[in-house]
Structures are given as structure tokens and as C-alpha cells.
mmCIF file with all atom_site columns, C-alpha atoms in Angstrom:
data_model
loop_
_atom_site.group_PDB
_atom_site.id
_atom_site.type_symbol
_atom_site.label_atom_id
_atom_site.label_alt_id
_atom_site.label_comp_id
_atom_site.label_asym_id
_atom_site.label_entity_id
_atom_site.label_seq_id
_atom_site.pdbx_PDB_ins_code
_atom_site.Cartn_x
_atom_site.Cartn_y
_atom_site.Cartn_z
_atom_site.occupancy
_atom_site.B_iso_or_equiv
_atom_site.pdbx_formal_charge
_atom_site.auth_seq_id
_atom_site.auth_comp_id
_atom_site.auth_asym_id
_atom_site.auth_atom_id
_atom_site.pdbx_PDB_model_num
ATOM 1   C CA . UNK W 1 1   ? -108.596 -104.737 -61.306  1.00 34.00 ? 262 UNK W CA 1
ATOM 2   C CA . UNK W 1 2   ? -110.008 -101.435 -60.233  1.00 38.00 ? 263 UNK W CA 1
ATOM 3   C CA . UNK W 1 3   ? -110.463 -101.046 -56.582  1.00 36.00 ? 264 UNK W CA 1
ATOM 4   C CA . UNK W 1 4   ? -114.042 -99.852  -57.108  1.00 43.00 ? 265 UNK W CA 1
ATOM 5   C CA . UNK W 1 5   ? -114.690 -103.720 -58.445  1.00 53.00 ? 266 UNK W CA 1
ATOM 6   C CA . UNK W 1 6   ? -113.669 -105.247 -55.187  1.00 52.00 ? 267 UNK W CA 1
ATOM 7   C CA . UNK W 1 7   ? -116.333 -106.785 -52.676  1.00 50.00 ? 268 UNK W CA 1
ATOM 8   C CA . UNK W 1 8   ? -115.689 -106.402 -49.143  1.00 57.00 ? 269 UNK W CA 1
ATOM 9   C CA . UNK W 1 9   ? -116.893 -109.718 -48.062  1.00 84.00 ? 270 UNK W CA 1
ATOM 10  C CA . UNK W 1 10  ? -118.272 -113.339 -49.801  1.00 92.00 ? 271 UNK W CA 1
ATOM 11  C CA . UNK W 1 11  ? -121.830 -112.367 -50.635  1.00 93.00 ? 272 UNK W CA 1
ATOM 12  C CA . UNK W 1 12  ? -124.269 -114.922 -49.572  1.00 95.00 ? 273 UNK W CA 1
ATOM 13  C CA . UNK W 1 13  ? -127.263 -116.007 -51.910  1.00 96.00 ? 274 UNK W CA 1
ATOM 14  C CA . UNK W 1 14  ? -129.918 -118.467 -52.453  1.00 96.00 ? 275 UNK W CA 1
ATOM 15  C CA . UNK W 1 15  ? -131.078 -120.150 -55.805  1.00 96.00 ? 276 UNK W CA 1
ATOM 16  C CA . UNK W 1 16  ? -134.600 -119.430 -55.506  1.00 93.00 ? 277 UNK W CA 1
ATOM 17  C CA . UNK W 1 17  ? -136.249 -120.832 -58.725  1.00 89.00 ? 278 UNK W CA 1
ATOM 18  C CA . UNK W 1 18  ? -134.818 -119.367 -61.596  1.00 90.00 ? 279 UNK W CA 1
ATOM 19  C CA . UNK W 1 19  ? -133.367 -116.421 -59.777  1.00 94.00 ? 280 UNK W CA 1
ATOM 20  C CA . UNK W 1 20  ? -129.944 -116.309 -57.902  1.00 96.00 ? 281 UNK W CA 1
ATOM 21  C CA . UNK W 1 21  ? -131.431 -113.346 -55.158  1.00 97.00 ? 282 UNK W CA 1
ATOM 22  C CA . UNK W 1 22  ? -129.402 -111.615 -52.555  1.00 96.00 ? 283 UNK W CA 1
ATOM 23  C CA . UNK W 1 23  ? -131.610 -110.679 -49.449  1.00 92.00 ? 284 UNK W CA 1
ATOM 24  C CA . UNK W 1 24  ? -129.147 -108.823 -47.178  1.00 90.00 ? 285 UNK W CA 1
ATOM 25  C CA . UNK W 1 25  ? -129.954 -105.417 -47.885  1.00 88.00 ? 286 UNK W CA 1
ATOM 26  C CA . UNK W 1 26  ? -126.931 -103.745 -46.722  1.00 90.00 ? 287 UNK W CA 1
ATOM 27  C CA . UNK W 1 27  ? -125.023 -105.130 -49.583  1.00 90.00 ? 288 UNK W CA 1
ATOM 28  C CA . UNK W 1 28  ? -127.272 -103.823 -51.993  1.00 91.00 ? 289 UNK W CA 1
ATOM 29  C CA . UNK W 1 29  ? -125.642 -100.411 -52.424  1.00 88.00 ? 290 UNK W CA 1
ATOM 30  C CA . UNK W 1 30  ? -122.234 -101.677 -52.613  1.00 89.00 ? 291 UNK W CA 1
ATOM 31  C CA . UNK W 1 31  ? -123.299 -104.525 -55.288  1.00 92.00 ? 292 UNK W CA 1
ATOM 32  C CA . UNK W 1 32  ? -125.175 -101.570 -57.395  1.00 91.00 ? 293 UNK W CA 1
ATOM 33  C CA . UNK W 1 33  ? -122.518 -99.269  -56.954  1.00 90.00 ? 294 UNK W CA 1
ATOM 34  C CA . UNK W 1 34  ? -120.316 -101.795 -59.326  1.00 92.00 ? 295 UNK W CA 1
ATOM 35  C CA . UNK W 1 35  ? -123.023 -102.713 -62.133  1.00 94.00 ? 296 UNK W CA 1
ATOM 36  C CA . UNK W 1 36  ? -124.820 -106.292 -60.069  1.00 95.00 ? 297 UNK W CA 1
ATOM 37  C CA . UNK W 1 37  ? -127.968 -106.651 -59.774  1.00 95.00 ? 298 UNK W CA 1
ATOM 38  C CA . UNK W 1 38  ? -131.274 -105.632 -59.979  1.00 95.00 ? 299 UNK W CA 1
ATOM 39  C CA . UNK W 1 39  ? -133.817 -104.743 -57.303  1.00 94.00 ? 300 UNK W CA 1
ATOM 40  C CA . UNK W 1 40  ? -136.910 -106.674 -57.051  1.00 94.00 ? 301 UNK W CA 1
ATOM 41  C CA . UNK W 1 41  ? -138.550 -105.098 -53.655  1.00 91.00 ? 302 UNK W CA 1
ATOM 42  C CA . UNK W 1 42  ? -136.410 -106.036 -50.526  1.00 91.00 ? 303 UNK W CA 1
ATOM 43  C CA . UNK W 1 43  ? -134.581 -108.092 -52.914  1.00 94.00 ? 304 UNK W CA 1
ATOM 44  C CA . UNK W 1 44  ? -131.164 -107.782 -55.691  1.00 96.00 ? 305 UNK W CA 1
ATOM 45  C CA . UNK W 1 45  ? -131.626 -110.279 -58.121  1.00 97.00 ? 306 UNK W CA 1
ATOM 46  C CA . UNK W 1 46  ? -128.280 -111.420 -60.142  1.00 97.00 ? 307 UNK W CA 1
ATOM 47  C CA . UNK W 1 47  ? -128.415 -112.216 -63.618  1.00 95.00 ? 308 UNK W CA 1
ATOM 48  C CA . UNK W 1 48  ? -127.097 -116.168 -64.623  1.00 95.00 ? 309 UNK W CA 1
ATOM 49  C CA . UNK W 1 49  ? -123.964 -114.812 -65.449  1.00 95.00 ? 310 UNK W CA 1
ATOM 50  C CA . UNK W 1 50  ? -123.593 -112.411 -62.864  1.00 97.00 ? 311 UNK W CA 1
ATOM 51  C CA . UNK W 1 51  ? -123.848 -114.854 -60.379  1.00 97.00 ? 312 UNK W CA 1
ATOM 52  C CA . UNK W 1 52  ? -121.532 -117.133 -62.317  1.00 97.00 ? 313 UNK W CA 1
ATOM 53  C CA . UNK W 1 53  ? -118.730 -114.247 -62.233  1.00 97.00 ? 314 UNK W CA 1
ATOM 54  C CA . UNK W 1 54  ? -118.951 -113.823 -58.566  1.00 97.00 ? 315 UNK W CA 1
ATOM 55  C CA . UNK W 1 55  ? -118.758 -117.686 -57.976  1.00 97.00 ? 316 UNK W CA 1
ATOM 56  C CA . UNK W 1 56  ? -115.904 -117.929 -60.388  1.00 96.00 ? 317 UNK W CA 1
ATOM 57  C CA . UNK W 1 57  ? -113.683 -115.028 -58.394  1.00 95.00 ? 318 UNK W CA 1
ATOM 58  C CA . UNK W 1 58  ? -114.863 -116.786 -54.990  1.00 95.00 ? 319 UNK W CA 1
ATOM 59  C CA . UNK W 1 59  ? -116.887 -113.634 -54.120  1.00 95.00 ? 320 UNK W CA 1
ATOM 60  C CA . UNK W 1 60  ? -120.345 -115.840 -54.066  1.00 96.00 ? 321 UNK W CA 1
ATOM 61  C CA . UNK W 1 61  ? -121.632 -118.390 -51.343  1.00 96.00 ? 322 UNK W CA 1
ATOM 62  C CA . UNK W 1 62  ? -124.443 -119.631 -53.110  1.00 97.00 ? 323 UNK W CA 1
ATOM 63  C CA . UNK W 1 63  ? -127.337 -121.730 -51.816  1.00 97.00 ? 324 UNK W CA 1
ATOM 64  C CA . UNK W 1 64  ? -130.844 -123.780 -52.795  1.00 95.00 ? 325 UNK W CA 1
ATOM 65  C CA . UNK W 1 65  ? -133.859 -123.342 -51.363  1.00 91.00 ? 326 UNK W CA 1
ATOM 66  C CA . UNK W 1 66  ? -132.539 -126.466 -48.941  1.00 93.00 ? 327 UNK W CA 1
ATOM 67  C CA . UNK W 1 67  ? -129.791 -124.806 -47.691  1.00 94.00 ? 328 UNK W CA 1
ATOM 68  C CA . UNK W 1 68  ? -126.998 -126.939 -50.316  1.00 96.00 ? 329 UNK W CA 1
ATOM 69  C CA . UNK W 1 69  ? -124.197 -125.318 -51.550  1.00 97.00 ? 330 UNK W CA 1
ATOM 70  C CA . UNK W 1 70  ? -124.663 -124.678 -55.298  1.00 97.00 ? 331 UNK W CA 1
ATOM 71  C CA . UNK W 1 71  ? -121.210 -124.754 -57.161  1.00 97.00 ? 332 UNK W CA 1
ATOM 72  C CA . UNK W 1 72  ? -120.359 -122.907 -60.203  1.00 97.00 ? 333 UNK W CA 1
ATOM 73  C CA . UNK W 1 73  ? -120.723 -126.031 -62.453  1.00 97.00 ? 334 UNK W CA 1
ATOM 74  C CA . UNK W 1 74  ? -123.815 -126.880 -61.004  1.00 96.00 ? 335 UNK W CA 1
ATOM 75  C CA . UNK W 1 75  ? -125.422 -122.935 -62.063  1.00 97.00 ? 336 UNK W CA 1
ATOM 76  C CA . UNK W 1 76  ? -123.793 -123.182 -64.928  1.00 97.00 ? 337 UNK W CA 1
ATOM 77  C CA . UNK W 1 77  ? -125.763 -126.277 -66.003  1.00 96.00 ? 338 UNK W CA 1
ATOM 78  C CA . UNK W 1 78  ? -128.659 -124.927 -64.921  1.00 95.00 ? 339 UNK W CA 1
ATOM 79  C CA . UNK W 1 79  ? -128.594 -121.536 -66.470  1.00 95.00 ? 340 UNK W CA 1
ATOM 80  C CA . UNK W 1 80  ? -127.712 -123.467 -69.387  1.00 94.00 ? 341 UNK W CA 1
ATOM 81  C CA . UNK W 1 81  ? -130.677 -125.434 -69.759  1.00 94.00 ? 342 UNK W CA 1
ATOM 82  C CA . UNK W 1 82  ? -132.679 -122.174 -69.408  1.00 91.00 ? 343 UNK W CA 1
ATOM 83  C CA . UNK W 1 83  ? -131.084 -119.964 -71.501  1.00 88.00 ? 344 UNK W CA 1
ATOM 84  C CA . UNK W 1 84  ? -128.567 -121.743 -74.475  1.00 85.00 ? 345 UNK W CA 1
ATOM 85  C CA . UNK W 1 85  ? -126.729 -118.251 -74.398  1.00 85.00 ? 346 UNK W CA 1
ATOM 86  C CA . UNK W 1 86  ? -126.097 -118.470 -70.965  1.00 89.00 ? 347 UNK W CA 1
ATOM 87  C CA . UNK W 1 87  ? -122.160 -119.771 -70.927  1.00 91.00 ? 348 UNK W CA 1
ATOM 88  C CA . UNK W 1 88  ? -121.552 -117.700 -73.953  1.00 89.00 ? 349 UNK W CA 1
ATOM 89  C CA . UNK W 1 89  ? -122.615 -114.299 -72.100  1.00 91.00 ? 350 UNK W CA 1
ATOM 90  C CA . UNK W 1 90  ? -120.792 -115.405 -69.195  1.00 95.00 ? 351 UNK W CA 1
ATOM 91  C CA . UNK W 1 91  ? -117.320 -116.039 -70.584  1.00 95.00 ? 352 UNK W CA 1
ATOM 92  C CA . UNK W 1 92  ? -117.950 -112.233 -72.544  1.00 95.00 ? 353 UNK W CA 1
ATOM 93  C CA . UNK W 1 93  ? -118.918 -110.939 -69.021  1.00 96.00 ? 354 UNK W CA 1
ATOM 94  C CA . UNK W 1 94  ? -116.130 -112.641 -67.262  1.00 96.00 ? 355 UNK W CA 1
ATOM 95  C CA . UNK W 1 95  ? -114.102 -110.641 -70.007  1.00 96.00 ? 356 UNK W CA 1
ATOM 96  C CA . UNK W 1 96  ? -115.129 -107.851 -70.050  1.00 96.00 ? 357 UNK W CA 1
ATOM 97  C CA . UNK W 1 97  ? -115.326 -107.465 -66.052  1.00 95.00 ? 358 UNK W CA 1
ATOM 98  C CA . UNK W 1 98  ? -111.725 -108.757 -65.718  1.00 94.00 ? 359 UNK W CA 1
ATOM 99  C CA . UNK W 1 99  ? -110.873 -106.127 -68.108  1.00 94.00 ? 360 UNK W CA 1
ATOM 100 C CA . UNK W 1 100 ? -112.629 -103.189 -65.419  1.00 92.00 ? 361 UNK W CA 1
ATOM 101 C CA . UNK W 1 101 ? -115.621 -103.059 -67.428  1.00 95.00 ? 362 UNK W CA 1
ATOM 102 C CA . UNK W 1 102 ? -119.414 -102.619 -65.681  1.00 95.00 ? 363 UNK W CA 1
ATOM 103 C CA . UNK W 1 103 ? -121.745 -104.992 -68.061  1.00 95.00 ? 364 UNK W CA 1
ATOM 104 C CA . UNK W 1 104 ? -125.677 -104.969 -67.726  1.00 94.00 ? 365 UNK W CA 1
ATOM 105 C CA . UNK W 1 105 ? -128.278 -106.699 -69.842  1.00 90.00 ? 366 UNK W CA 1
ATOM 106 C CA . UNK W 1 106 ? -128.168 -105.834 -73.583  1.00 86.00 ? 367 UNK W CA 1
ATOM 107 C CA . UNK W 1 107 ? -131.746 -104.161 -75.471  1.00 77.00 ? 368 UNK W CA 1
ATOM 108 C CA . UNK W 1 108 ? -132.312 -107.404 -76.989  1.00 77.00 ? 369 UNK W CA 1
ATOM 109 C CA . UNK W 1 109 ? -129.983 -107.711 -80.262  1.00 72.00 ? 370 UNK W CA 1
ATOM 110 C CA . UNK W 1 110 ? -129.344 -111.491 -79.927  1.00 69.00 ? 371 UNK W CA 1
ATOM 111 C CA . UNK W 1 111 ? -127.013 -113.023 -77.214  1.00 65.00 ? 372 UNK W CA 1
ATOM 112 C CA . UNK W 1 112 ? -126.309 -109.010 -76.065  1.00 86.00 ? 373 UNK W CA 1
ATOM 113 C CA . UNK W 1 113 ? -124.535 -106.973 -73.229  1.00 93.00 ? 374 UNK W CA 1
ATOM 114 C CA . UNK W 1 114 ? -124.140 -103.516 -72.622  1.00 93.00 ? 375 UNK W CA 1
ATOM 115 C CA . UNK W 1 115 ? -121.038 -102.260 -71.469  1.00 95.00 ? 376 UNK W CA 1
ATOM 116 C CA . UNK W 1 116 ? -119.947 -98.774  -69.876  1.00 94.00 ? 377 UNK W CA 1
ATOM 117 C CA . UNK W 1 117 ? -116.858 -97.321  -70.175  1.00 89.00 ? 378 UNK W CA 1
ATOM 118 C CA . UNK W 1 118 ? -114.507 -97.179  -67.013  1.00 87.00 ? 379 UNK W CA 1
ATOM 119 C CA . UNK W 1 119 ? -115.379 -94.718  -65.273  1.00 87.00 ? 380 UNK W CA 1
ATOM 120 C CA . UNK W 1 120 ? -118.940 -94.201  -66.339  1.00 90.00 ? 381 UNK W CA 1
ATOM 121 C CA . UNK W 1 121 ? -121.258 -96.220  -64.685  1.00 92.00 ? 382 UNK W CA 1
ATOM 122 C CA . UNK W 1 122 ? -124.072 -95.050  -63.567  1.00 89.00 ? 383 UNK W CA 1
ATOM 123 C CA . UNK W 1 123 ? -123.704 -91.439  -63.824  1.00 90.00 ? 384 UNK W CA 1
ATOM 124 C CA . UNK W 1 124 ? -123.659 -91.460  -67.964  1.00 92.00 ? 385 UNK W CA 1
ATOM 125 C CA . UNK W 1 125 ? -125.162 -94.586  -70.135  1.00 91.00 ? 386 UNK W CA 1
ATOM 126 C CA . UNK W 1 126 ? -123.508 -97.551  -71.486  1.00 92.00 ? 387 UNK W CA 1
ATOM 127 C CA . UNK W 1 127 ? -121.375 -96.893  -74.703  1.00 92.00 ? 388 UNK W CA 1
ATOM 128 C CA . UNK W 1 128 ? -121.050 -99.922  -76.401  1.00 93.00 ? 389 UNK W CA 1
ATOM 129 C CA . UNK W 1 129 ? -123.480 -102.894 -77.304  1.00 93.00 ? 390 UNK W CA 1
ATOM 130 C CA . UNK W 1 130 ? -121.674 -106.397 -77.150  1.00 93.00 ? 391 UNK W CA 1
ATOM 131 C CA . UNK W 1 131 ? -122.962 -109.135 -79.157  1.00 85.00 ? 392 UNK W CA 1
ATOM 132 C CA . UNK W 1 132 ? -121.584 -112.667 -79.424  1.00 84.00 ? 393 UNK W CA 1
ATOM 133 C CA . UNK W 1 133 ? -120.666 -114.795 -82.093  1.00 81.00 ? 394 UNK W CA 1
ATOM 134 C CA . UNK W 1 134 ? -118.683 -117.955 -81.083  1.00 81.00 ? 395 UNK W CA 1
ATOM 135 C CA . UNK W 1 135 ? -116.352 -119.256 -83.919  1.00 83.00 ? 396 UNK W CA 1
ATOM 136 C CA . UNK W 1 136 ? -117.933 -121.229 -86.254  1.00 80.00 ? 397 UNK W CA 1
ATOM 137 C CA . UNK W 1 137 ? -121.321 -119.972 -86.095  1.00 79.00 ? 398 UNK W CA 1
ATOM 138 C CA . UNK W 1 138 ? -123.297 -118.428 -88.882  1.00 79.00 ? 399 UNK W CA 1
ATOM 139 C CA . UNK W 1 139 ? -124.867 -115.589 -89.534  1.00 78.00 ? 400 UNK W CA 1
ATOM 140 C CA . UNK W 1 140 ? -127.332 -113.634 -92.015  1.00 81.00 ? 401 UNK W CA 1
ATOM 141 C CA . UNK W 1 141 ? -125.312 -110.281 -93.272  1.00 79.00 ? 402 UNK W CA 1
ATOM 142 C CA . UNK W 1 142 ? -128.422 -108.902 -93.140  1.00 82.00 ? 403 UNK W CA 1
ATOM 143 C CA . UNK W 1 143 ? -129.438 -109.325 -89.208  1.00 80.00 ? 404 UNK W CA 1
ATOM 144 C CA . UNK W 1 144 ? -125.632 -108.277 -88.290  1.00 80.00 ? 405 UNK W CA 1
ATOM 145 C CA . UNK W 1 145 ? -126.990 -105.154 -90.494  1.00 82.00 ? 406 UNK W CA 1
ATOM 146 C CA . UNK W 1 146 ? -130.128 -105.149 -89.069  1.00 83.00 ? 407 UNK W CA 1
ATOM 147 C CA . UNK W 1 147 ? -128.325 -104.824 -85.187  1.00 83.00 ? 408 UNK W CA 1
ATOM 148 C CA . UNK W 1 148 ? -125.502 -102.471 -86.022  1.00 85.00 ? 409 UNK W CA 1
ATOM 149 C CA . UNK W 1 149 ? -127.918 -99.986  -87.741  1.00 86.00 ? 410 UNK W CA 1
ATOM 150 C CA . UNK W 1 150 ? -130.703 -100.646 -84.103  1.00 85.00 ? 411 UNK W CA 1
ATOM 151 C CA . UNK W 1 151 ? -127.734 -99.754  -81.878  1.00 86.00 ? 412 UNK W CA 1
ATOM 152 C CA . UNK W 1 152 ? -126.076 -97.054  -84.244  1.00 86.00 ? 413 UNK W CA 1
ATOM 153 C CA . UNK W 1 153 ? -129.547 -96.017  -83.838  1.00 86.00 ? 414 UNK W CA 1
ATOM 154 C CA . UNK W 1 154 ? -129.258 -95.386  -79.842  1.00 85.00 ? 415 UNK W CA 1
ATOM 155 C CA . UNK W 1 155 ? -126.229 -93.738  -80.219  1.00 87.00 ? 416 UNK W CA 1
ATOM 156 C CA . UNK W 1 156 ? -123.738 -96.668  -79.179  1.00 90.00 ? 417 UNK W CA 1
ATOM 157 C CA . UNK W 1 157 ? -120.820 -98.029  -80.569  1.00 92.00 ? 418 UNK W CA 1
ATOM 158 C CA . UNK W 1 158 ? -121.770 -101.941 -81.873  1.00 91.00 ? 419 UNK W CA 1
ATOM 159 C CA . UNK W 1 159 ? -119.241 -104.554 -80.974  1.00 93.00 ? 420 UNK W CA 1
ATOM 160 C CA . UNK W 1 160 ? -119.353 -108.146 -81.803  1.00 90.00 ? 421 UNK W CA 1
ATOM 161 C CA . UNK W 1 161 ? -117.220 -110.361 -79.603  1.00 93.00 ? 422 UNK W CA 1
ATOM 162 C CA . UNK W 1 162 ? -115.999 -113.641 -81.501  1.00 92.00 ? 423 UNK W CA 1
ATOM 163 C CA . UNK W 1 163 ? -115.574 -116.916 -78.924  1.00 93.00 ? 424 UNK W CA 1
ATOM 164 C CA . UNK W 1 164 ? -112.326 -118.705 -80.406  1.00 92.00 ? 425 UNK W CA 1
ATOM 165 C CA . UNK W 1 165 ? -112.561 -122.709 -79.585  1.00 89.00 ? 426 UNK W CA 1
ATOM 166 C CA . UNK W 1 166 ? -110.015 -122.359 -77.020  1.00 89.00 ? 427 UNK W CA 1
ATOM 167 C CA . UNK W 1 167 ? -112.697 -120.151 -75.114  1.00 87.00 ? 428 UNK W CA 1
ATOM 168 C CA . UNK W 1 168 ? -110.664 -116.542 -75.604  1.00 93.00 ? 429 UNK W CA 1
ATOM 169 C CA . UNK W 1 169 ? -112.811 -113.308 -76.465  1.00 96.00 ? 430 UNK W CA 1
ATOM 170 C CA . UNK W 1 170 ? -111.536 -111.156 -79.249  1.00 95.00 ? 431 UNK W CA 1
ATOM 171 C CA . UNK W 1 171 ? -113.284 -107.833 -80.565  1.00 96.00 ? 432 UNK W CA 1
ATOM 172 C CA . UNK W 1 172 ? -114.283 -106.331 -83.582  1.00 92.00 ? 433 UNK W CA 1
ATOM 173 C CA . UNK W 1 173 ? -116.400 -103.081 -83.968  1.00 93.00 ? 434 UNK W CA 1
ATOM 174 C CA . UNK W 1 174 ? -118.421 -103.130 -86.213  1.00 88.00 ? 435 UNK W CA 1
ATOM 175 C CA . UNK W 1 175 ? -119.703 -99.848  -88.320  1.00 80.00 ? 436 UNK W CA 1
ATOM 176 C CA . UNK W 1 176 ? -122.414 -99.406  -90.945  1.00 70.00 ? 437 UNK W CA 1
ATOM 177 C CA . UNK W 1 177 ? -121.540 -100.393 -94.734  1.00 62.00 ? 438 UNK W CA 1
ATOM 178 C CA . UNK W 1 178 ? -124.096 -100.136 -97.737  1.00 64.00 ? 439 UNK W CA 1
ATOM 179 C CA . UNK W 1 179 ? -123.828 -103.065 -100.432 1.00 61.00 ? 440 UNK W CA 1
ATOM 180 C CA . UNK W 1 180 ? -124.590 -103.018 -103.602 1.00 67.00 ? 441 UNK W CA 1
ATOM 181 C CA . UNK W 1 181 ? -125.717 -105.765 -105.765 1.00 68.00 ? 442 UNK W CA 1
#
């Protein structure tokens, strides 16, 4: 892993609704620096599966609004039940960021993710649009048309990541292709 990716210290955050938030400001630089987070005034709120990475790698204390430990099973249940995409975006994230990739939030193409090449982030935008398929599931030609040509469109490269059963990520990118009946 890239030493950019490492966290000085175990981040500590509370479960405050449905947002995991991070209230010490003087980690906000360092967790922007790397791709987490998003401000929300005097706060950095972590996506689901964002906060899910950093409790998987040990690099998040997470708490409720009681003061209990949350565990990772525990947020992933719950950011199940809110979002049905949410353990599907995390094992792509966890992927992806064990891989030296930054990830953010997608544009909205389905179960999406954008990702920045190494290096990149944030001095030049993201080059390639994730989106998730896990094995098995189907899907109209058309709307994989319809994305690829929306994100060909913004000048990124469209990737679709497949979930095999056994939980491993494998990509394919995808290009435009015209058929004919």
C-alpha cells in the first residue's frame, strides 16, 4: 500500500443517524488528503462504505450516539438495510483501495464509484467510472449501453466490476458497440 494511504492514528467516530461523522477537525486534512470524506460544516462525513473500509483495516473506532462500540458487522447490517448496494460497493471499494486506488461517490449510473488513478487525486479528476454487477445478476443490454455511452460522455473510461460468489472483484472495461438488428 502506498504510504500516502496510511492513517497516523485510529480515527474516532460516532454513528449519528444515518451518518458515520468524524468531528475532530485536525484529522480532516489528512482524511481528505487520501479521498474520505466529505465536509458537512465543522464536520467529515464518511460514506457506508468508507467507514466500513476503515473498520475493516482497524483504522476506525466507531461509536453510537450512546457511546457503544459499533463493529463492522453491526454497520454493515445497517448500511445494508438502507442502501441494498451497500456491501456490494464496499467489497469494490475495499478493492480498489487495497489496490492504491482513491474511490469517491459515482454520478449516479447504478451501484457506481469513481475512481482516480494513482497519483491523481485531487489535483486532476477521476478517470474511470466503476459499476457493479455481482455474478448472476441480470441486466438490460440496453441500460449497460445507456451508462457506457453517459460516462463515455464525461470523458471517463467505463468499467464494470463483476462480484464472483466467492466474493473476488474482477474487471472488464467496457467500450461503446453499435448493434444491428
Amino acid at each position: 500500500m502506498e504510504s500516502q494511504e496510511k492513517t497516523a492514528e485510529v480515527l474516532d467516530a460516532l454513528l449519528k443517524g444515518e451518518k458515520v461523522v468524524v468531528e475532530d477537525s485536525g484529522r480532516f486534512g489528512e482524511l481528505e488528503q487520501v479521498g474520505y470524506g466529505e465536509r458537512e460544516g465543522k464536520k467529515l462525513v464518511l460514506k457506508d462504505y468508507e467507514a466500513l473500509y476503515l473498520l475493516f483495516s482497524g483504522r476506525l473506532s466507531l461509536k453510537d450516539d450512546r457511546g457503544r462500540k459499533v463493529s463492522f458487522n453491526q454497520l454493515a447490517e445497517v448500511s445494508q438495510a438502507r442502501a441494498g448496494d451497500a456491501w456490494t460497493k464496499f467489497i469494490i471499494y475495499r478493492d480498489l483501495r487495497s489496490r492504491g486506488y482513491i474511490v469517491k461517490d459515482g454520478f449516479g449510473f447504478g451501484t457506481d464509484l469513481r475512481v482516480y488513478e494513482r497519483g491523481d487525486f485531487p489535483e486532476k479528476a477521476a478517470k474511470f467510472v466503476v459499476f457493479a454487477l455481482d455474478e448472476g445478476t441480470e441486466r438490460e443490454v440496453e441500460e449497460l449501453s445507456d451508462s457506457v455511452r453517459q460516462i463515455v460522455k464525461l470523458g471517463k473510461e467505463a468499467i464494470v466490476a463483476v462480484i464472483e460468489r466467492r466474493g473476488e472483484v474482477i474487471y472488464y472495461k467496457v467500450g461503446r458497440a453499435n448493434f444491428h438488428k
